[in-house]
């Protein structure tokens, strides 16, 4: 009795392991057919797969597994037994090398995993090109068909449980082509979830001296529940993967588009910026003070637009091509930071903000990429200035912790609430994105910062108190 239970458990375990070993729908159908005919599985003689096509509302013959003659039946079983003997030899070999306490668990894991491989092998050897497969591959059954026979598989699905069929059954009459292929009695198993039809599988015991009965129906009911669950998950997984691929593709198209448009904009903008500067400085001819004021504003706005366009180009190019050859070397961060400060000061418009590096002790050299570090500090300072009040103070502080240099950019500006703090690194995300927001920018600076840090071995932390200010800290390994 116990032995029978144990065998039952083993079969269940093997079937479940095999069903969960793939997310590929074709492989799963192969495993389903094999599990039905294998002596390690449900031990029917033959299994036939009719797959549902939701587009045309049809069932079509797809794959069959099992012998078509007495002789083939013997070969089929012998082959399976030979495989099992090989498997056992392998397990004995493993046993000799293993700690005794682990043997049972290890045995069954290896054997169940090997069974999945063995089953897929069986499909390739006995299923793909077999006469049985060929005999069903031309068959299609449609709900819209005129004759009742054509609606056979739909009727089986309506039943929602395995149906034992005998020739001359008049409850659900068997189509003559199916009757010709199948044994005197067979079971039709619908594989459907609550929301989806997948397939109908037919099984029989041809060439075996055993009738089909209630126990088989119970086993098949369990099996069809498991199979439909696994297929439903696989379909979901595949749909998700396809959606992810589409999104990635769209994202690349978007980045390419942004990059192309921005490149096109940059050239004329640079011309406007250059010429308006020359005109404003009176280098092309004398101008009145009013004209100078207006030209100065044109020049400032052109500079601002160039900055935005540069941000778009930078983020789009990193997203599509990565940041190219990253040259991580020993660098002294101070001169790089000073260059970034001077760039920010060049464009801090009319706001009076004090930017001050606080250097209490020697700042160590770090392992980083010079250009990336300059861009990162530039973006952090640019934000600190933008979100500070007039006369605000910005401090750049340094500290060392566990082999890393921490460079903090602290401001006393408007701050960011807790909820938004985790989202500000996303592209185009801005805390206040109303059209009338008083701050310029596109929501790209921090996204560029994060991409550059990830590519050059750095990290970033953000802390903030609304109304009090924000601190952005970047961390790079100290050069030793
Ligand atoms: P933007 O170009 O809009 O500044 P960022 O990616 O650099 O884009 O920043 C995203 C958003 O994060 C900003 O729009 C702002 O809402 C918030 N933010 C970034 N830095 C600060 C800061 N120092 N103080 C307050 N808010 C900030």
XYZ file of C-alpha atoms and ligand atoms in Angstrom:
507
model
C 0.000 0.000 0.000
C 2.705 2.441 1.105
C 4.742 1.421 -1.869
C 1.894 2.331 -4.166
C 1.519 5.744 -2.545
C 5.216 6.366 -2.839
C 5.178 5.422 -6.498
C 2.242 7.773 -7.004
C 4.122 10.594 -5.319
C 7.166 9.947 -7.446
C 5.094 10.069 -10.621
C 3.457 13.323 -9.545
C 6.820 14.809 -8.700
C 8.309 13.782 -12.032
C 5.425 15.211 -13.984
C 5.472 18.494 -12.050
C 9.266 18.832 -12.380
C 9.058 18.185 -16.111
C 6.173 20.607 -16.599
C 8.015 23.362 -14.774
C 11.279 22.808 -16.659
C 10.334 25.030 -19.614
C 8.428 28.153 -20.577
C 8.530 27.324 -24.272
C 5.018 26.355 -25.402
C 6.207 23.772 -27.983
C 8.469 22.078 -25.434
C 5.620 22.039 -22.960
C 3.314 20.285 -25.428
C 6.081 17.736 -26.031
C 6.435 17.161 -22.297
C 2.660 16.844 -21.909
C 2.455 14.132 -24.588
C 5.468 12.299 -23.166
C 4.221 12.415 -19.585
C 1.037 10.707 -20.771
C 2.749 7.770 -22.499
C 5.888 7.289 -20.434
C 6.077 4.383 -17.961
C 7.563 7.019 -15.596
C 4.436 9.087 -16.150
C 0.806 8.064 -16.670
C 1.670 5.052 -18.812
C -0.906 5.300 -21.618
C 0.114 3.812 -24.987
C -0.331 6.799 -27.250
C -1.140 10.483 -26.997
C -2.404 12.857 -29.698
C -2.340 16.647 -29.517
C -4.928 18.936 -31.135
C -4.015 22.570 -30.547
C -6.586 25.356 -30.349
C -6.142 28.408 -32.571
C -8.132 31.328 -31.081
C -7.778 33.363 -34.275
C -9.849 30.938 -36.364
C -11.595 29.142 -33.485
C -10.243 25.795 -34.737
C -8.480 22.719 -33.335
C -5.702 21.304 -35.524
C -3.778 18.042 -35.254
C -0.238 18.835 -34.255
C 1.789 16.026 -32.706
C 1.343 12.370 -31.735
C 3.495 10.119 -29.635
C 3.482 6.333 -29.447
C 3.709 3.233 -31.592
C 1.574 2.567 -34.631
C 2.297 -1.177 -34.847
C 2.779 -4.039 -32.411
C 6.475 -4.181 -33.352
C 6.967 -0.471 -32.786
C 5.218 -0.806 -29.460
C 7.841 -3.328 -28.284
C 10.689 -1.102 -29.532
C 9.187 1.908 -27.844
C 8.982 0.175 -24.447
C 12.448 -1.369 -24.811
C 13.896 2.019 -25.598
C 12.291 3.534 -22.535
C 13.543 0.730 -20.319
C 17.072 1.073 -21.687
C 16.962 4.775 -20.863
C 15.768 3.988 -17.357
C 18.582 1.476 -16.815
C 21.091 4.111 -17.954
C 19.536 6.543 -15.536
C 19.789 4.073 -12.668
C 23.443 3.369 -13.451
C 24.048 7.098 -13.282
C 22.319 7.313 -9.922
C 24.334 4.422 -8.456
C 27.450 6.255 -9.589
C 26.268 9.385 -7.823
C 25.442 7.388 -4.675
C 28.996 6.150 -4.315
C 30.295 9.676 -4.269
C 27.803 11.299 -1.960
C 27.148 11.843 1.667
C 24.503 9.249 2.638
C 22.202 11.734 4.318
C 21.675 13.566 1.034
C 21.110 10.620 -1.231
C 17.333 10.455 -1.386
C 16.791 14.097 -2.140
C 19.645 14.202 -4.586
C 18.503 10.998 -6.308
C 15.038 12.194 -6.968
C 16.117 15.659 -8.094
C 18.587 14.313 -10.611
C 16.284 11.589 -11.799
C 13.305 13.947 -12.208
C 15.359 16.474 -14.091
C 16.771 13.790 -16.332
C 13.251 12.550 -16.975
C 12.334 15.953 -18.489
C 15.283 15.631 -20.874
C 14.411 12.032 -21.624
C 10.826 12.983 -22.458
C 11.856 15.727 -24.855
C 14.185 13.175 -26.452
C 11.281 10.796 -26.899
C 9.262 13.413 -28.742
C 12.154 14.009 -31.121
C 12.757 10.328 -31.670
C 9.218 8.965 -31.867
C 6.960 11.983 -32.360
C 8.132 14.600 -34.821
C 8.273 12.550 -37.995
C 6.137 9.575 -36.995
C 3.345 8.111 -39.115
C 0.920 8.921 -36.308
C 1.863 12.600 -36.331
C 1.486 12.699 -40.099
C -1.938 11.086 -39.827
C -3.318 13.909 -37.671
C -1.452 16.893 -39.057
C -3.895 17.441 -41.878
C -6.934 17.493 -39.604
C -8.676 20.728 -38.609
C -11.928 20.984 -36.683
C -13.968 24.151 -36.611
C -16.816 25.316 -34.398
C -18.238 26.979 -37.501
C -18.270 23.672 -39.406
C -21.593 22.493 -40.778
C -21.473 18.922 -39.505
C -21.665 18.021 -35.817
C -18.473 15.943 -36.227
C -16.474 19.058 -36.981
C -17.410 20.525 -33.602
C -16.076 17.478 -31.757
C -13.163 19.166 -29.930
C -15.269 22.163 -29.023
C -17.809 19.792 -27.486
C -15.040 18.089 -25.452
C -13.880 21.486 -24.161
C -17.435 22.357 -23.134
C -17.469 19.211 -20.973
C -14.563 20.685 -18.988
C -13.342 17.252 -17.812
C -11.760 14.158 -19.406
C -14.295 12.112 -21.371
C -14.069 8.334 -21.800
C -15.100 7.580 -25.398
C -16.106 4.253 -26.904
C -16.656 3.731 -30.603
C -20.328 4.381 -31.468
C -20.578 6.786 -28.523
C -23.655 8.855 -29.192
C -23.335 11.434 -26.437
C -20.431 13.111 -28.165
C -20.181 11.333 -31.537
C -16.593 10.636 -32.605
C -15.579 11.962 -36.038
C -14.830 9.071 -38.382
C -11.214 10.197 -39.020
C -10.566 10.137 -35.277
C -12.304 6.778 -34.848
C -10.010 5.332 -37.516
C -6.852 6.423 -35.693
C -7.832 5.710 -32.104
C -8.320 2.428 -30.251
C -11.759 0.916 -29.436
C -11.852 3.138 -26.381
C -9.923 6.279 -25.618
C -10.054 9.358 -23.390
C -10.343 12.931 -24.665
C -8.720 15.416 -22.273
C -9.517 19.125 -22.606
C -6.663 21.395 -21.530
C -8.343 24.691 -20.799
C -8.078 27.308 -18.085
C -10.973 29.453 -16.879
C -10.243 32.051 -19.530
C -8.412 30.205 -22.289
C -8.547 27.059 -24.416
C -5.180 25.509 -25.186
C -5.667 22.032 -26.629
C -7.384 18.671 -26.467
C -5.270 15.566 -25.967
C -6.465 12.055 -26.841
C -4.951 9.000 -25.130
C -5.509 5.265 -25.536
C -3.993 1.888 -24.486
C -3.430 0.342 -27.908
C -1.265 -2.830 -27.772
C -1.575 -3.018 -23.982
C -3.871 -5.455 -22.250
C -5.530 -3.014 -19.949
C -8.879 -1.263 -20.109
C -9.409 2.420 -19.426
C -11.367 3.255 -16.266
C -12.423 5.707 -13.562
C -8.931 5.855 -12.042
C -7.509 6.993 -15.396
C -10.145 9.715 -15.582
C -9.172 10.978 -12.120
C -5.475 11.003 -12.994
C -6.167 12.815 -16.229
C -8.322 15.403 -14.495
C -5.389 16.230 -12.184
C -2.995 16.194 -15.124
C -5.099 18.525 -17.254
C -5.390 21.015 -14.353
C -1.607 21.077 -13.959
C -0.962 21.295 -17.691
C -3.391 24.176 -18.205
C -1.883 26.067 -15.273
C 1.622 25.670 -16.659
C 0.517 26.648 -20.170
C -1.318 29.691 -18.851
C 1.822 30.827 -17.012
C 3.966 30.167 -20.075
C 1.628 32.226 -22.285
C 1.704 35.066 -19.735
C 5.481 34.864 -19.509
C 5.879 34.884 -23.291
C 3.452 37.810 -23.637
C 5.382 39.730 -20.998
C 8.643 39.035 -22.771
C 7.194 40.180 -26.089
C 5.820 43.347 -24.452
C 9.214 43.993 -22.865
C 10.932 43.557 -26.241
C 8.438 45.944 -27.871
C 8.948 48.508 -25.117
C 12.720 48.288 -25.446
C 12.422 48.726 -29.179
C 10.123 51.726 -28.724
C 12.521 53.167 -26.191
C 15.398 52.874 -28.664
C 13.276 54.484 -31.394
C 12.386 57.305 -28.975
C 16.033 57.810 -27.986
C 17.164 57.780 -31.629
C 14.439 60.247 -32.527
C 15.355 62.572 -29.658
C 19.014 62.343 -30.529
C 18.410 63.130 -34.253
C 16.070 66.047 -33.567
C 18.399 67.445 -30.945
C 21.413 67.242 -33.258
C 19.404 69.088 -35.899
C 18.477 71.787 -33.368
C 21.957 72.211 -31.942
C 23.582 73.592 -35.100
C 21.197 76.530 -35.709
C 21.036 77.217 -31.965
C 24.807 77.458 -31.777
C 24.717 79.928 -34.661
C 22.054 82.029 -32.917
C 24.052 81.916 -29.673
C 27.333 82.884 -31.360
C 25.991 85.680 -33.564
C 23.745 87.192 -30.886
C 26.795 87.265 -28.586
C 28.868 89.067 -31.192
C 26.053 91.521 -31.871
C 25.437 92.135 -28.135
C 29.097 92.881 -27.557
C 28.989 95.460 -30.374
C 31.612 93.570 -32.390
C 29.633 93.853 -35.630
C 28.675 97.479 -35.313
C 27.419 99.986 -32.797
C 24.088 99.258 -31.089
C 21.891 101.112 -28.627
C 21.562 100.020 -24.991
C 18.034 98.777 -25.618
C 19.218 96.661 -28.547
C 22.043 95.333 -26.412
C 19.584 94.304 -23.697
C 17.385 92.468 -26.152
C 20.326 90.755 -27.836
C 21.651 89.737 -24.450
C 18.325 88.039 -23.706
C 18.377 86.247 -27.070
C 21.895 85.098 -26.251
C 20.951 83.836 -22.752
C 17.932 81.961 -24.058
C 19.934 80.380 -26.856
C 22.484 79.230 -24.259
C 19.667 77.761 -22.185
C 18.216 75.896 -25.181
C 21.658 74.562 -26.119
C 21.930 73.188 -22.600
C 18.592 71.397 -22.821
C 19.430 69.995 -26.237
C 22.804 68.791 -24.933
C 21.069 66.993 -22.057
C 18.766 65.196 -24.483
C 21.636 64.192 -26.745
C 23.659 62.993 -23.764
C 20.931 60.800 -22.274
C 19.734 59.471 -25.656
C 23.245 58.507 -26.688
C 24.043 56.802 -23.404
C 20.776 54.865 -23.602
C 21.355 53.687 -27.159
C 25.134 53.206 -27.308
C 26.229 53.104 -23.649
C 28.967 55.500 -22.654
C 31.511 54.029 -25.049
C 35.053 53.275 -23.967
C 35.162 53.943 -20.256
C 38.626 54.962 -19.154
C 38.615 54.448 -15.394
C 41.890 55.691 -13.947
C 43.370 57.342 -10.889
C 42.133 60.921 -10.747
C 42.432 63.867 -8.413
C 38.791 64.924 -7.946
C 39.508 68.541 -6.874
C 40.549 70.094 -10.215
C 37.690 68.235 -11.948
C 35.216 69.652 -9.431
C 36.656 73.170 -9.852
C 36.135 72.929 -13.644
C 32.504 71.847 -13.089
C 31.985 74.782 -10.672
C 33.287 77.248 -13.239
C 30.915 75.828 -15.908
C 27.947 76.188 -13.558
C 28.972 79.705 -12.564
C 29.134 80.687 -16.228
C 25.419 79.986 -16.506
C 23.941 80.666 -13.123
C 22.081 83.567 -14.714
C 21.323 86.394 -12.370
C 20.884 84.314 -9.242
C 23.447 85.011 -6.541
C 24.414 81.672 -5.085
C 27.594 80.902 -3.246
C 29.290 77.596 -4.192
C 32.035 76.582 -1.814
C 34.117 73.386 -1.587
C 34.828 72.624 2.096
C 38.249 70.995 2.360
C 39.179 70.114 5.974
C 41.715 67.441 5.199
C 43.527 66.069 2.204
C 41.125 64.755 -0.466
C 42.351 61.364 -1.725
C 42.618 60.380 -5.370
C 39.845 58.116 -6.637
C 39.217 55.516 -9.321
C 36.839 57.197 -11.750
C 36.439 58.662 -15.215
C 37.368 62.303 -15.477
C 34.829 63.519 -18.015
C 31.978 61.573 -16.382
C 32.852 62.961 -12.941
C 32.840 66.502 -14.276
C 29.406 65.990 -15.890
C 28.024 64.414 -12.708
C 29.191 67.268 -10.460
C 27.966 69.748 -13.057
C 24.443 68.276 -13.051
C 24.293 68.120 -9.227
C 25.499 71.726 -8.882
C 23.202 72.890 -11.641
C 20.231 71.484 -9.697
C 21.514 72.826 -6.385
C 21.702 76.317 -7.912
C 18.357 75.987 -9.647
C 16.483 74.921 -6.518
C 18.260 77.355 -4.123
C 16.914 80.733 -3.114
C 18.766 83.888 -4.060
C 21.760 84.322 -1.724
C 21.629 80.575 -0.997
C 24.706 78.592 -0.057
C 25.936 75.390 -1.672
C 28.658 73.339 0.010
C 30.730 70.552 -1.503
C 31.976 68.283 1.277
C 34.346 65.324 1.323
C 34.628 62.351 3.655
C 36.082 58.847 3.519
C 34.323 55.676 4.583
C 35.227 52.027 4.012
C 37.593 52.675 1.125
C 35.248 55.104 -0.604
C 35.381 58.857 -1.055
C 32.018 60.543 -0.450
C 31.523 63.813 -2.309
C 28.393 65.605 -1.090
C 26.668 68.524 -2.772
C 24.547 70.238 -0.101
C 22.064 73.000 -0.753
C 19.583 74.980 1.354
C 16.940 75.049 -1.349
C 13.336 73.896 -1.636
C 14.066 70.217 -0.838
C 12.240 67.103 -2.071
C 9.612 65.100 -0.208
C 10.185 61.453 0.668
C 7.746 60.119 -1.919
C 9.502 61.818 -4.826
C 13.039 61.086 -3.714
C 13.089 57.622 -5.301
C 11.652 58.821 -8.616
C 13.793 61.850 -9.419
C 16.407 59.624 -11.090
C 13.931 58.506 -13.785
C 14.227 60.182 -17.194
C 11.962 63.211 -17.612
C 10.709 63.022 -14.012
C 10.251 66.334 -12.245
C 8.702 66.862 -8.825
C 6.757 69.861 -9.985
C 5.946 69.320 -13.633
C 3.257 71.942 -14.068
C 3.474 73.996 -17.197
C 3.921 77.140 -15.127
C 6.734 75.685 -12.982
C 9.294 78.355 -12.242
C 12.294 76.060 -12.905
C 13.731 75.199 -16.290
C 15.073 71.783 -17.253
C 13.677 68.597 -18.732
C 14.121 66.156 -15.870
C 17.215 64.567 -17.402
C 20.150 65.726 -15.261
C 19.806 63.091 -12.543
C 19.039 60.368 -15.040
C 22.287 61.198 -16.882
C 24.083 61.283 -13.515
C 22.837 57.818 -12.614
C 23.794 56.348 -16.006
C 27.288 57.867 -15.817
C 27.808 56.627 -12.270
C 26.683 53.109 -13.163
C 29.112 53.024 -16.095
C 32.095 54.333 -14.144
C 31.865 52.409 -10.874
C 30.232 55.089 -8.725
C 27.106 55.248 -6.565
C 24.726 57.987 -5.489
C 22.632 58.694 -2.399
C 20.061 61.445 -1.966
C 18.718 62.943 1.256
C 16.357 65.835 1.535
C 14.006 67.764 3.805
C 11.292 69.792 2.105
C 11.896 73.469 2.792
C 15.335 72.840 4.310
C 17.482 71.596 1.424
C 18.949 68.533 -0.250
C 22.203 66.607 -0.169
C 23.322 64.472 -3.087
C 26.318 62.281 -2.259
C 28.352 60.385 -4.821
C 30.718 57.597 -3.796
C 33.812 56.399 -5.668
C 36.495 53.916 -4.593
C 39.601 55.579 -3.175
C 42.719 54.878 -5.272
C 45.242 52.933 -3.197
P 15.832 68.868 -14.097
O 16.459 69.191 -15.395
O 14.351 69.036 -14.114
O 16.497 69.548 -12.950
P 16.882 66.446 -12.936
O 16.833 65.047 -13.457
O 18.223 67.003 -12.713
O 16.046 67.292 -13.949
O 16.064 66.488 -11.602
C 14.773 65.907 -11.557
C 13.914 66.607 -10.531
O 14.414 66.336 -9.213
C 13.908 68.118 -10.632
O 13.008 68.571 -11.607
C 13.500 68.507 -9.227
O 12.118 68.387 -9.084
C 14.178 67.444 -8.362
N 15.513 67.902 -7.874
C 16.722 67.545 -8.311
N 17.708 68.129 -7.593
C 17.097 68.893 -6.665
C 17.561 69.738 -5.616
N 18.862 69.915 -5.376
N 16.623 70.336 -4.848
C 15.302 70.165 -5.062
N 14.804 69.381 -6.034
C 15.684 68.743 -6.832
